PDB file of C-alpha atoms and ligand atoms in Angstrom:
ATOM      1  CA  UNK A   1     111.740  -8.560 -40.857  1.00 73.00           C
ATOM      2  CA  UNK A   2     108.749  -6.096 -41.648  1.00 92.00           C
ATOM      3  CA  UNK A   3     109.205  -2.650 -41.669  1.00 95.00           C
ATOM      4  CA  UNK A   4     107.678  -1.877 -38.217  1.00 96.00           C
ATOM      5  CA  UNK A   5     109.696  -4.828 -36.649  1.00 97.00           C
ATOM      6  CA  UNK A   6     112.695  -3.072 -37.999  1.00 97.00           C
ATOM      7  CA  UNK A   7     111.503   0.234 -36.548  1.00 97.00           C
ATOM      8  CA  UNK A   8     111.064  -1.402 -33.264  1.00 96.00           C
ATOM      9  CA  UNK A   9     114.456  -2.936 -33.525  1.00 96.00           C
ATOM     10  CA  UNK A  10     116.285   0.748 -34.401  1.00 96.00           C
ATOM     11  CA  UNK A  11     114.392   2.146 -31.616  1.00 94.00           C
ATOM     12  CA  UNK A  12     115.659  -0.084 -29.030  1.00 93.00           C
ATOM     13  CA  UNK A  13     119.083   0.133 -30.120  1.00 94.00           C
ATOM     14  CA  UNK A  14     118.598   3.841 -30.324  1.00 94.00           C
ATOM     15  CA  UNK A  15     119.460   4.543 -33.726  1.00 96.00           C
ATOM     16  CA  UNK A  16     117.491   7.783 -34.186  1.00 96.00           C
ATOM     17  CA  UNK A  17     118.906   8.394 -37.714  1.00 97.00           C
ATOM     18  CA  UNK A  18     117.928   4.923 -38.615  1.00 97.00           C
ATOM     19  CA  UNK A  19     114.414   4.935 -36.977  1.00 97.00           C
ATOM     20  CA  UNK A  20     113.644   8.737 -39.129  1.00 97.00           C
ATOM     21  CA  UNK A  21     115.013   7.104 -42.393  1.00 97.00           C
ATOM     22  CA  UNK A  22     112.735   3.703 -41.618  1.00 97.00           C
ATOM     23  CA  UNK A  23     109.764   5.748 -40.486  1.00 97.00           C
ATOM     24  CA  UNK A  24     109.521   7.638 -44.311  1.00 97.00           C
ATOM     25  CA  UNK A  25     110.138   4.431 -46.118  1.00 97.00           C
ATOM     26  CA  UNK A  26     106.917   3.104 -44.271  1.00 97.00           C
ATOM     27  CA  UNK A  27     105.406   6.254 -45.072  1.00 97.00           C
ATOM     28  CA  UNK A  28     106.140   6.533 -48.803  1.00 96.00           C
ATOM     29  CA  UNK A  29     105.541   2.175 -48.112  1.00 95.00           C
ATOM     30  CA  UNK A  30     101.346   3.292 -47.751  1.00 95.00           C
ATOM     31  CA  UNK A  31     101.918   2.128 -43.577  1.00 96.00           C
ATOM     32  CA  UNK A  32      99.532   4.936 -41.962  1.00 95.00           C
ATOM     33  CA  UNK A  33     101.106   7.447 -39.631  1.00 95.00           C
ATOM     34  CA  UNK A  34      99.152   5.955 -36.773  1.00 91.00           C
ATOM     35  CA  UNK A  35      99.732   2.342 -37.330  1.00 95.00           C
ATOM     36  CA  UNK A  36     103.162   2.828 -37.083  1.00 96.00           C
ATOM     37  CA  UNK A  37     102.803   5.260 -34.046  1.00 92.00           C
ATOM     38  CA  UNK A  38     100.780   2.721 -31.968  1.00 91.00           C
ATOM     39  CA  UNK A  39     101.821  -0.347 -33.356  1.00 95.00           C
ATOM     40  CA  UNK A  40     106.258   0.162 -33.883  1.00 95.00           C
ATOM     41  CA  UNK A  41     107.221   3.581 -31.786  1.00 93.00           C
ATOM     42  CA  UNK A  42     104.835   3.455 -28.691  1.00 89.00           C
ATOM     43  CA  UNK A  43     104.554  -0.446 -28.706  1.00 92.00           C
ATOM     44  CA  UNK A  44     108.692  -0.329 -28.437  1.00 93.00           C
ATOM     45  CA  UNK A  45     108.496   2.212 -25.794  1.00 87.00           C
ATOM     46  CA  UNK A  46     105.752   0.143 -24.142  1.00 85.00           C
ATOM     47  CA  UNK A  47     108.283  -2.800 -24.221  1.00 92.00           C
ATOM     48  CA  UNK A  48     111.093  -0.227 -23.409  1.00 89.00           C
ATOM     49  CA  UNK A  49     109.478   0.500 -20.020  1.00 83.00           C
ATOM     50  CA  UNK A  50     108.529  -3.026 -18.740  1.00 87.00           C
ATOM     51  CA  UNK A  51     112.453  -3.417 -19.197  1.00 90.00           C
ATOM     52  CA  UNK A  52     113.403  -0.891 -17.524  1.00 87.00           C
ATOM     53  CA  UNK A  53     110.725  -1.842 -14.490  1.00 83.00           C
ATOM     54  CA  UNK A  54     112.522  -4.537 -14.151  1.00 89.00           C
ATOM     55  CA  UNK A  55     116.062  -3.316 -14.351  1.00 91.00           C
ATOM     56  CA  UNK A  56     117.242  -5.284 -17.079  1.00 94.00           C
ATOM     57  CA  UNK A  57     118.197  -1.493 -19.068  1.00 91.00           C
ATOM     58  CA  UNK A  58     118.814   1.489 -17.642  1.00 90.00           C
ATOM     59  CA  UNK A  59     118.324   5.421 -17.473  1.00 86.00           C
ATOM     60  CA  UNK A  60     120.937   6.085 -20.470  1.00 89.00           C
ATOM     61  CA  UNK A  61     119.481   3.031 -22.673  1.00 92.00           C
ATOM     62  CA  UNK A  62     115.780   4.370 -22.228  1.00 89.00           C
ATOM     63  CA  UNK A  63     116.867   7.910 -23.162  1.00 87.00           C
ATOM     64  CA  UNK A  64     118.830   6.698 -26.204  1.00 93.00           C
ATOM     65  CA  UNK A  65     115.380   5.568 -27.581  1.00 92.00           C
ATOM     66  CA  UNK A  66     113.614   7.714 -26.246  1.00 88.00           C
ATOM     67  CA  UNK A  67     115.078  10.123 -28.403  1.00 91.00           C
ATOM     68  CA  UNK A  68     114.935   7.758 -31.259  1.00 94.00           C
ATOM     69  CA  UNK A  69     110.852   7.628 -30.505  1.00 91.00           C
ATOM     70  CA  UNK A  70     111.077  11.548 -30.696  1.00 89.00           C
ATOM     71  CA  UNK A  71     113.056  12.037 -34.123  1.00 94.00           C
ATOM     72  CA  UNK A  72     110.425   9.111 -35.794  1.00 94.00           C
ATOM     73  CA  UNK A  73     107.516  11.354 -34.232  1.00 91.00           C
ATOM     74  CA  UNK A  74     108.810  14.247 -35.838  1.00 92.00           C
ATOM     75  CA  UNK A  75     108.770  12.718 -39.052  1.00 95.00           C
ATOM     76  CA  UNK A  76     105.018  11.488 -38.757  1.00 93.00           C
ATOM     77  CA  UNK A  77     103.493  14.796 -37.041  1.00 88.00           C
ATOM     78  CA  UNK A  78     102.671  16.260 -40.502  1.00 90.00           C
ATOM     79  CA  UNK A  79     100.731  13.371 -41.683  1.00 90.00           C
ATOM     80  CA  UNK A  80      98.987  13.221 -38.020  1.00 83.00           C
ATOM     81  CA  UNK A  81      97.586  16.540 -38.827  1.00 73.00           C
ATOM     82  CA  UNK A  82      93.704  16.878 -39.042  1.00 67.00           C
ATOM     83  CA  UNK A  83      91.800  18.978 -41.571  1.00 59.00           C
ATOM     84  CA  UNK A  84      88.614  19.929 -39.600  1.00 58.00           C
ATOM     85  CA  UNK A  85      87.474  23.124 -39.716  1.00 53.00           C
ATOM     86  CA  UNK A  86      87.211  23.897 -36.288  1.00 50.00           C
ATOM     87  CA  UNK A  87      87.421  27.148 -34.209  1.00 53.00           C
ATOM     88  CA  UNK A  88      90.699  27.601 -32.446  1.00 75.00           C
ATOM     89  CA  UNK A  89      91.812  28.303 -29.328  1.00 93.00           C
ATOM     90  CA  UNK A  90      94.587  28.353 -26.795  1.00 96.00           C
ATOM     91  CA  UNK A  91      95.900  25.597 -24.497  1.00 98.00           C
ATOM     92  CA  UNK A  92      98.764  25.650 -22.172  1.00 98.00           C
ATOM     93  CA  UNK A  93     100.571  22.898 -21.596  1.00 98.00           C
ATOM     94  CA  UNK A  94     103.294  21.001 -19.446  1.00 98.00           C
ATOM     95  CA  UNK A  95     104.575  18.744 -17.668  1.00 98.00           C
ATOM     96  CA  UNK A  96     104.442  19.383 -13.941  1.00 98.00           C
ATOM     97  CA  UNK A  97     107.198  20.159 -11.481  1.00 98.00           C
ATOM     98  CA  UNK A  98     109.625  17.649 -10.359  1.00 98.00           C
ATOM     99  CA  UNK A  99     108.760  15.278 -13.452  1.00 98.00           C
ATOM    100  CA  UNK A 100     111.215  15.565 -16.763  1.00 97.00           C
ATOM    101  CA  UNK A 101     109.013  13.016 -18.726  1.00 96.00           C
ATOM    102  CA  UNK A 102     108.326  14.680 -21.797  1.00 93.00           C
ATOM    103  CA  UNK A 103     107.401  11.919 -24.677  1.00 90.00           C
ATOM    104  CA  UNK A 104     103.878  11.766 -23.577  1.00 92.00           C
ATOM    105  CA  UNK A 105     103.323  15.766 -23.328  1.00 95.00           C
ATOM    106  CA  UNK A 106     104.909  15.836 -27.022  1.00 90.00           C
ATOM    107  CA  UNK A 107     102.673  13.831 -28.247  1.00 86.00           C
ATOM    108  CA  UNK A 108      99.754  15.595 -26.757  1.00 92.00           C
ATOM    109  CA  UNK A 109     100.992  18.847 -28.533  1.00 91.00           C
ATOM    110  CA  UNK A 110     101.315  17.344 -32.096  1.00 82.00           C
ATOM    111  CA  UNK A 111      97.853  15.807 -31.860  1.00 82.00           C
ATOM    112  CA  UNK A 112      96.301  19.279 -30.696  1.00 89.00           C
ATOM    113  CA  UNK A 113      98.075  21.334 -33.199  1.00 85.00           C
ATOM    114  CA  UNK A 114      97.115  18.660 -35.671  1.00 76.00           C
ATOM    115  CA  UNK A 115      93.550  19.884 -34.593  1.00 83.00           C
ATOM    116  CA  UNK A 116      93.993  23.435 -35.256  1.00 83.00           C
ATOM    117  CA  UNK A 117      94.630  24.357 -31.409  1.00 91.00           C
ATOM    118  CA  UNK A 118      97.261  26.618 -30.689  1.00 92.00           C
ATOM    119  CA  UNK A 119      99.457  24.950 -28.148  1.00 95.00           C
ATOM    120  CA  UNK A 120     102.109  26.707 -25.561  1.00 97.00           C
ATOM    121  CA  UNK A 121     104.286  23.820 -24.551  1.00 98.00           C
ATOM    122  CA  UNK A 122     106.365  25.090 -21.488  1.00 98.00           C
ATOM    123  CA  UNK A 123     108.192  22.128 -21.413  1.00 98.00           C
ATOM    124  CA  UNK A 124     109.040  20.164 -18.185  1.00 98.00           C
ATOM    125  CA  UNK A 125     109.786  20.757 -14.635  1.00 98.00           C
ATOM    126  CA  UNK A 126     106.146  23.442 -14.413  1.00 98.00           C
ATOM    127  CA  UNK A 127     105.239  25.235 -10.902  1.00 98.00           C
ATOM    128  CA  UNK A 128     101.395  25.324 -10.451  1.00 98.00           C
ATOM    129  CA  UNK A 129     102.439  28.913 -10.475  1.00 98.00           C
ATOM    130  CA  UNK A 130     104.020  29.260 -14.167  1.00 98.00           C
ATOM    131  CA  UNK A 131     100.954  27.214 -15.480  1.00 98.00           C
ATOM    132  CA  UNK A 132      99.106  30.324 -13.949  1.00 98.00           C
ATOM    133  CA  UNK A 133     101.092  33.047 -15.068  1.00 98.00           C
ATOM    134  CA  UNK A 134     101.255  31.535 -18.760  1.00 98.00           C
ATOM    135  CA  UNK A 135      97.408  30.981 -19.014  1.00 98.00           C
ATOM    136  CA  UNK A 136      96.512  34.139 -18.142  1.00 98.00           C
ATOM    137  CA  UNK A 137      99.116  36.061 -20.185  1.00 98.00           C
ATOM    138  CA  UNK A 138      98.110  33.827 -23.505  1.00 97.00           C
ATOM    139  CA  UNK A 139      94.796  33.959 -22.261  1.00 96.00           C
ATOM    140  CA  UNK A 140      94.498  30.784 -22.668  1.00 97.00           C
ATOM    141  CA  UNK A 141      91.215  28.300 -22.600  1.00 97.00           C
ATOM    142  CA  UNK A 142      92.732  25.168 -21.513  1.00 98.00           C
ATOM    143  CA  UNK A 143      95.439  24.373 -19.038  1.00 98.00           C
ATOM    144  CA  UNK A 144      96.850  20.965 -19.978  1.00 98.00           C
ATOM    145  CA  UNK A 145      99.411  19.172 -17.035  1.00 98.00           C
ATOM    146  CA  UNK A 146     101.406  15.773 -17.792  1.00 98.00           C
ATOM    147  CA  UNK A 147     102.392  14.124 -15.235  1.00 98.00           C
ATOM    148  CA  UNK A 148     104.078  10.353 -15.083  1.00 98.00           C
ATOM    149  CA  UNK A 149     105.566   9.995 -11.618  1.00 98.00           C
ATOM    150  CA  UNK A 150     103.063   9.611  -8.652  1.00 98.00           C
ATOM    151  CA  UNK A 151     105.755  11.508  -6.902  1.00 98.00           C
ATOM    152  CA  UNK A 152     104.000  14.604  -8.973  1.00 98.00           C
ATOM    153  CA  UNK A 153     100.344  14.366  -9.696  1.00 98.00           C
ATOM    154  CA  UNK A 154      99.913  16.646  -6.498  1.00 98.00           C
ATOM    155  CA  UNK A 155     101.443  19.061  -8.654  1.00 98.00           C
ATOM    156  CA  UNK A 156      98.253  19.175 -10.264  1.00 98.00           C
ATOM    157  CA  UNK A 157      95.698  19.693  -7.315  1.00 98.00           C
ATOM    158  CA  UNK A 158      97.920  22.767  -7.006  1.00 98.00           C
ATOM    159  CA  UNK A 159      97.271  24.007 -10.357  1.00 98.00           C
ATOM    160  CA  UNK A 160      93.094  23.062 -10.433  1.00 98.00           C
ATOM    161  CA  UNK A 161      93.441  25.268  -6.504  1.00 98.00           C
ATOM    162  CA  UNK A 162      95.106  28.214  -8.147  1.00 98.00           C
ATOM    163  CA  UNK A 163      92.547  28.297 -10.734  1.00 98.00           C
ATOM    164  CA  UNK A 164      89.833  28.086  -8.265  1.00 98.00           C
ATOM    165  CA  UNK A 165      91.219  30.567  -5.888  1.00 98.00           C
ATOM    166  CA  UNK A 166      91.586  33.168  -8.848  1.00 97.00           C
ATOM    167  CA  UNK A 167      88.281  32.240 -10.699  1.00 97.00           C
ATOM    168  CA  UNK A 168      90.290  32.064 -13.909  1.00 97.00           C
ATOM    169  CA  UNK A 169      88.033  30.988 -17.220  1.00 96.00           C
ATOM    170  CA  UNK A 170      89.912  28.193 -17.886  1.00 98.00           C
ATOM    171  CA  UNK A 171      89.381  24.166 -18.115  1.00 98.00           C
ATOM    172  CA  UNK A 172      92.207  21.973 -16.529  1.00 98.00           C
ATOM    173  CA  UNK A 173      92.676  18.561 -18.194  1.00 98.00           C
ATOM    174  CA  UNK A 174      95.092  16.178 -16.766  1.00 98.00           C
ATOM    175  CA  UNK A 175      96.732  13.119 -18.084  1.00 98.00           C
ATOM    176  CA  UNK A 176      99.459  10.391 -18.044  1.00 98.00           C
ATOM    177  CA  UNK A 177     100.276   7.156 -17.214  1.00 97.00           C
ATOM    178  CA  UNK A 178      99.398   7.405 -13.553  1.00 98.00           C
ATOM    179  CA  UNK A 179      96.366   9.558 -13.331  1.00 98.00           C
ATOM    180  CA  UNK A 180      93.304   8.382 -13.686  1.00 98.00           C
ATOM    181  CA  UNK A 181      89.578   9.323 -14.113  1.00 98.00           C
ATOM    182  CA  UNK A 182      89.292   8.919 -10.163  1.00 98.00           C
ATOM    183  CA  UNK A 183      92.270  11.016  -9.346  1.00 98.00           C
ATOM    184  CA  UNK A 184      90.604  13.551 -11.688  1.00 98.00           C
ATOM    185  CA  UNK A 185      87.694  13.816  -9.439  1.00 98.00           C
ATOM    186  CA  UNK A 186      89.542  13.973  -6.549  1.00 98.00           C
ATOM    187  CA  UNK A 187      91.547  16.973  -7.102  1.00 98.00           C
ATOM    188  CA  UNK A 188      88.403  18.927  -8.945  1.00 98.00           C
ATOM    189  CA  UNK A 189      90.244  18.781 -12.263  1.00 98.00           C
ATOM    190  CA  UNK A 190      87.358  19.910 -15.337  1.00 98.00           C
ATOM    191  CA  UNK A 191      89.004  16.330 -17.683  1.00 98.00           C
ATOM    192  CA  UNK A 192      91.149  13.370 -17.382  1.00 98.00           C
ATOM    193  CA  UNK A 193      91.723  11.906 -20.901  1.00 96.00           C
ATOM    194  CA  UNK A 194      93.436   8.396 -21.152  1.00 94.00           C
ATOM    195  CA  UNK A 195      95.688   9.313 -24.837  1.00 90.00           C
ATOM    196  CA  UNK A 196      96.866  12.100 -27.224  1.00 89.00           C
ATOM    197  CA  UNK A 197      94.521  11.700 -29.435  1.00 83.00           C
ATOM    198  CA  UNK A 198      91.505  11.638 -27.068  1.00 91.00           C
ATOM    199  CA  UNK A 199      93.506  14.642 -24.807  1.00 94.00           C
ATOM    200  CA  UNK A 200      93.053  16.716 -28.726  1.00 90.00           C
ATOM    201  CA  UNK A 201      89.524  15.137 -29.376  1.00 90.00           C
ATOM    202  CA  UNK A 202      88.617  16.422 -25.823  1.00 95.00           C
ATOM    203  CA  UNK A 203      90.587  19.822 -26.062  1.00 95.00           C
ATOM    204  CA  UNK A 204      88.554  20.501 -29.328  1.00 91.00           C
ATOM    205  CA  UNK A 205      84.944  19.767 -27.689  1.00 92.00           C
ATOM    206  CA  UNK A 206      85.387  22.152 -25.221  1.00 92.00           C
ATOM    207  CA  UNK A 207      87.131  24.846 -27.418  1.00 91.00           C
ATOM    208  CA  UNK A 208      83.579  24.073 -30.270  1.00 84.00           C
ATOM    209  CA  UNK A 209      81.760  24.890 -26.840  1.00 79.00           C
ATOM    210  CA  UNK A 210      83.701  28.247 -25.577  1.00 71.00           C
ATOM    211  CA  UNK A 211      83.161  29.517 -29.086  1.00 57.00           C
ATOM    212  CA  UNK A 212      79.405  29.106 -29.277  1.00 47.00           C
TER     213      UNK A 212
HETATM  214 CO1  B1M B 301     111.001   7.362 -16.098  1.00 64.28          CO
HETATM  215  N1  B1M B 301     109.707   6.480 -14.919  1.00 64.28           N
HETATM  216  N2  B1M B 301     111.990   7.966 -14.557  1.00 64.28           N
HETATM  217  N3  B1M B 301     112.251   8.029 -17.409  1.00 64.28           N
HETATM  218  N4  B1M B 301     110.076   6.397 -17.397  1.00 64.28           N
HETATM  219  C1  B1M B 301     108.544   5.850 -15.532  1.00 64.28           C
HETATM  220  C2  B1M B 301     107.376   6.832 -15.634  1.00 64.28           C
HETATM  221  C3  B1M B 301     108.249   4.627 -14.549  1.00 64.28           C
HETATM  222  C4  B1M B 301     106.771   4.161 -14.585  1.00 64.28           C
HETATM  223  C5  B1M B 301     109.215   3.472 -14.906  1.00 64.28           C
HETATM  224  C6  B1M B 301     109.052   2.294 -13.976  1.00 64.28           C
HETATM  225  O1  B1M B 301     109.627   2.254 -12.926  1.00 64.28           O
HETATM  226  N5  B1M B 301     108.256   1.351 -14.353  1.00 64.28           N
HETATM  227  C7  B1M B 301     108.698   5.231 -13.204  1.00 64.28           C
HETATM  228  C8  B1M B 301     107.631   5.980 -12.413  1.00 64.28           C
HETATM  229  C9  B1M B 301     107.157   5.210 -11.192  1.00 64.28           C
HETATM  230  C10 B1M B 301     106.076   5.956 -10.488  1.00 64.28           C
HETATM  231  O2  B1M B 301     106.148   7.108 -10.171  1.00 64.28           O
HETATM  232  N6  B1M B 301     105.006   5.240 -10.239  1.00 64.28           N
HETATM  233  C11 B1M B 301     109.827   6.144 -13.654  1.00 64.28           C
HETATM  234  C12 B1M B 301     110.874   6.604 -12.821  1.00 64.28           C
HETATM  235  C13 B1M B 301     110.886   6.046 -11.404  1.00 64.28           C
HETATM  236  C14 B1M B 301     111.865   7.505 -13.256  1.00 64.28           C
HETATM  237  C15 B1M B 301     113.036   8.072 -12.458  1.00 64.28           C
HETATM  238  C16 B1M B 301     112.717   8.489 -11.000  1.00 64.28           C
HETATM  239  C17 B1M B 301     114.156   7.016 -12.547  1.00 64.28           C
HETATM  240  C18 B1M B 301     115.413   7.335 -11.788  1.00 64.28           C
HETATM  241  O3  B1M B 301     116.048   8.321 -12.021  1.00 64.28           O
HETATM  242  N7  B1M B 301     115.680   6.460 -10.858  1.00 64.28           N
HETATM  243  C19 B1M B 301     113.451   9.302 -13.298  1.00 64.28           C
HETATM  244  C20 B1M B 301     112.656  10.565 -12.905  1.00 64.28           C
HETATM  245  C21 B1M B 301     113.165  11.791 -13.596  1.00 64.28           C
HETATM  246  C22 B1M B 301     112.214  12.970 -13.386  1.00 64.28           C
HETATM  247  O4  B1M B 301     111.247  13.089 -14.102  1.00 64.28           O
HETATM  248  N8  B1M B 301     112.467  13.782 -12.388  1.00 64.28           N
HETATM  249  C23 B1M B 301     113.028   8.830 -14.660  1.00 64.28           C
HETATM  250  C24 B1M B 301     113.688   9.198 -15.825  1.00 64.28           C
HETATM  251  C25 B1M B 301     113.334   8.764 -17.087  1.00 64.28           C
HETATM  252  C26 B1M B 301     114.146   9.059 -18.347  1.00 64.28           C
HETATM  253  C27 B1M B 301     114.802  10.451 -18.330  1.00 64.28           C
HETATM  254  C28 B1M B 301     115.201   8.004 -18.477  1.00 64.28           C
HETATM  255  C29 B1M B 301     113.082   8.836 -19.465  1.00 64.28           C
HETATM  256  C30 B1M B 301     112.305  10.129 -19.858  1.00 64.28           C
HETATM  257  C31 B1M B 301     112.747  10.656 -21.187  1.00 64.28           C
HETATM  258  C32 B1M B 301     111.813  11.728 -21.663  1.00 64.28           C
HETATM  259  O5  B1M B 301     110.626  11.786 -21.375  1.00 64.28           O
HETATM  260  N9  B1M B 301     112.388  12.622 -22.445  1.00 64.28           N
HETATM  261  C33 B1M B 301     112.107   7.908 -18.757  1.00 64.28           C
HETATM  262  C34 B1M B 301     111.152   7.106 -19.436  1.00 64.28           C
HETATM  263  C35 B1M B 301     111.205   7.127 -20.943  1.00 64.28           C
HETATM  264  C36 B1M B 301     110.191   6.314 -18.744  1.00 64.28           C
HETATM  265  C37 B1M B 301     109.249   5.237 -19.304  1.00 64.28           C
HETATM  266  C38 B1M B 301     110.099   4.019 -19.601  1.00 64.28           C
HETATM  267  C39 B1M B 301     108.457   5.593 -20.544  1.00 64.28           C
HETATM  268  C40 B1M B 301     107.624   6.886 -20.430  1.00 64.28           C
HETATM  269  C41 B1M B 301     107.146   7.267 -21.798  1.00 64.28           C
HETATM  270  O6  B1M B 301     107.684   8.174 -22.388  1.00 64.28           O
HETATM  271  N10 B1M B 301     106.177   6.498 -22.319  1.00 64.28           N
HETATM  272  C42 B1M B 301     108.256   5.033 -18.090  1.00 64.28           C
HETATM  273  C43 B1M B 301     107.698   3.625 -17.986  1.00 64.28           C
HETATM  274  C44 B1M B 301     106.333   3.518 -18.621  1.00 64.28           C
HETATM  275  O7  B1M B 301     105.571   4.459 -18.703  1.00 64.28           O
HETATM  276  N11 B1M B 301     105.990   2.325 -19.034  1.00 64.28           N
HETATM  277  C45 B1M B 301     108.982   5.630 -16.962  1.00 64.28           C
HETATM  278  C46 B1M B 301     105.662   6.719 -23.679  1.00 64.28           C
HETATM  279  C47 B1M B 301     104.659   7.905 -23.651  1.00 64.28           C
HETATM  280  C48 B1M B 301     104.038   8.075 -25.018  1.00 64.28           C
HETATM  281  O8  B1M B 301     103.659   7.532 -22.722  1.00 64.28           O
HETATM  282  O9  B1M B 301     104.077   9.575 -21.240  1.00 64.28           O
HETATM  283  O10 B1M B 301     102.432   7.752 -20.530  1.00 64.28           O
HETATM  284  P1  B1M B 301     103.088   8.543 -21.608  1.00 64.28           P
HETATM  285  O11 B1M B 301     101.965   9.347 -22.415  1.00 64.28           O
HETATM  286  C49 B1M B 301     100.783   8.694 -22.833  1.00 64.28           C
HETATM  287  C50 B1M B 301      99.610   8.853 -21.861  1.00 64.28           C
HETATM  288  O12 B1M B 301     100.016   8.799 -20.515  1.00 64.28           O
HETATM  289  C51 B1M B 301      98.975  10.143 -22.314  1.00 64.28           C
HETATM  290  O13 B1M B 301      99.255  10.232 -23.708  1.00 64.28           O
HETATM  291  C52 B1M B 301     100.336   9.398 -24.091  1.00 64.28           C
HETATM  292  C53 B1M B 301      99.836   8.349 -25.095  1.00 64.28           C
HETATM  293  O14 B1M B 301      99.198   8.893 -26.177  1.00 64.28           O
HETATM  294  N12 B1M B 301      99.350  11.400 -21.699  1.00 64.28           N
HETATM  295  C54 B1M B 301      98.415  12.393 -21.591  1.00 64.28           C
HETATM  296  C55 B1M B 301     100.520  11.875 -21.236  1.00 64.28           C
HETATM  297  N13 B1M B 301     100.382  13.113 -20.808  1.00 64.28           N
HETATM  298  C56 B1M B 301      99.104  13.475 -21.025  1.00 64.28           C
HETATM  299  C57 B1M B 301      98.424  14.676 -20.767  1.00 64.28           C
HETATM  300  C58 B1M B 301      97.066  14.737 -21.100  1.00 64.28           C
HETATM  301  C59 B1M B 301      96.408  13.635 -21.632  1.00 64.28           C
HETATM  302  C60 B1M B 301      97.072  12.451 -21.908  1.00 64.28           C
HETATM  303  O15 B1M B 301      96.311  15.821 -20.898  1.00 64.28           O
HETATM  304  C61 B1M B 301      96.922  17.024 -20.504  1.00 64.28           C
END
């Protein structure tokens, strides 16, 4: 079996210690941080979730690896770290109320502080209200909301309504696996962005812009 096979394999089984030792033998093995992101720790949890749609594992089972996922992250986040030069800023982010998914929103973090941005991750379980609050006492630029039940993307009209009803200075981007670019423009958010690495690509644009 290949390294990222045997990755996968750990991950399902939910052998964190096993997936962080694996994870720096493929690293000190030349495997690129993101190839064995995308193609062993996301790809299992892609995998991971069609099982669990259709109920042959359950709640404890996907937590076990999703923990695993988490500790194998940890271990690549330094080498997912960019060098540009760019100017920083401040983005909150969270996942929104009602919704304890928190892989996703991780992810998001690393890749932003990868790109220099200062990141407040509040965690999960975020009122419209807190996002508020948070932005405007770390003055932040962005406002970043996860969200991966459809049960709590309204969550996030509340937040882009708060902003607009205070005329705050501050962008709202919006992702996960259930919003979309239409659902974006629906609610008035400023960006939708499909990944991590395009949610820090996109953060980074706009923070280039503020600081011209
Ligand atoms: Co839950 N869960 N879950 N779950 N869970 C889903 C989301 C579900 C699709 C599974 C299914 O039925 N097929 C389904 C939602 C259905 C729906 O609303 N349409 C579901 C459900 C129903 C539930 C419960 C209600 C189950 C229950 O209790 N009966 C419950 C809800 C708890 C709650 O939140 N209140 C629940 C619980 C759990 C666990 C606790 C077991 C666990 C979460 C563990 C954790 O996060 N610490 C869990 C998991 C792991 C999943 C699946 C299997 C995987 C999610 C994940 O982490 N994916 C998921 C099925 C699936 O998605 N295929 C499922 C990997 C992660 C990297 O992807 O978060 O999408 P994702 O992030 C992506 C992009 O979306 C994007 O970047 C990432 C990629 O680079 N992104 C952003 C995310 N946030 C972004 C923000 C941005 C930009 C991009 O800008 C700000």
């Amino acid at each position: 079996m290949d390294k990222l096979s045997e990755i996968k394999e750990l991950m399902q089984q939910g052998r964190a210690k096993n997936v962080v030792t694996l994870v720096q033998e493929a690293l000190d093995e030349g495997i690129e941080a993101n190839v064995i992101l995308n193609d062993a720790l996301l790809a299992e949890m892609a995998i991971i979730g069609d099982k669990f749609k259709r109920e042959e594992i359950f709640v404890p089972e996907v937590l076990v690896a999703a923990r695993a996922m988490n500790k194998g992250v940890e271990v690549l986040k330094p080498y997912l770290q960019d060098s540009s030069n760019i100017s920083k800023g401040t983005a909150v982010l969270g996942t929104v109320k009602g919704d304890l998914h928190d892989i996703g929103k991780n992810l998001v973090r690393i890749m932003m502080e990868g790109k220099g941005i200062d990141v407040i991750d509040l965690g999960t379980d975020i009122s419209a209200e807190t996002f508020i609050d948070e932005a405007k006492k770390n003055h932040a630029d962005i406002i970043c909301c996860s969200a991966l039940l459809t049960t709590t993307m309204p969550e996030m009209k509340r937040v882009v309504d708060l902003v607009k009803a205070e005329n705050l200075d501050v962008k709202v981007m919006i992702g996960g696996a259930p919003v979309n670019q239409e659902f974006c423009d629906e609610i008035g958010a400023d960006y939708y962005t499909d990944d991590a690495a395009s949610a820090a690509d996109v953060a980074a644009s706009i923070l280039e812009g503020r600081a011209c």
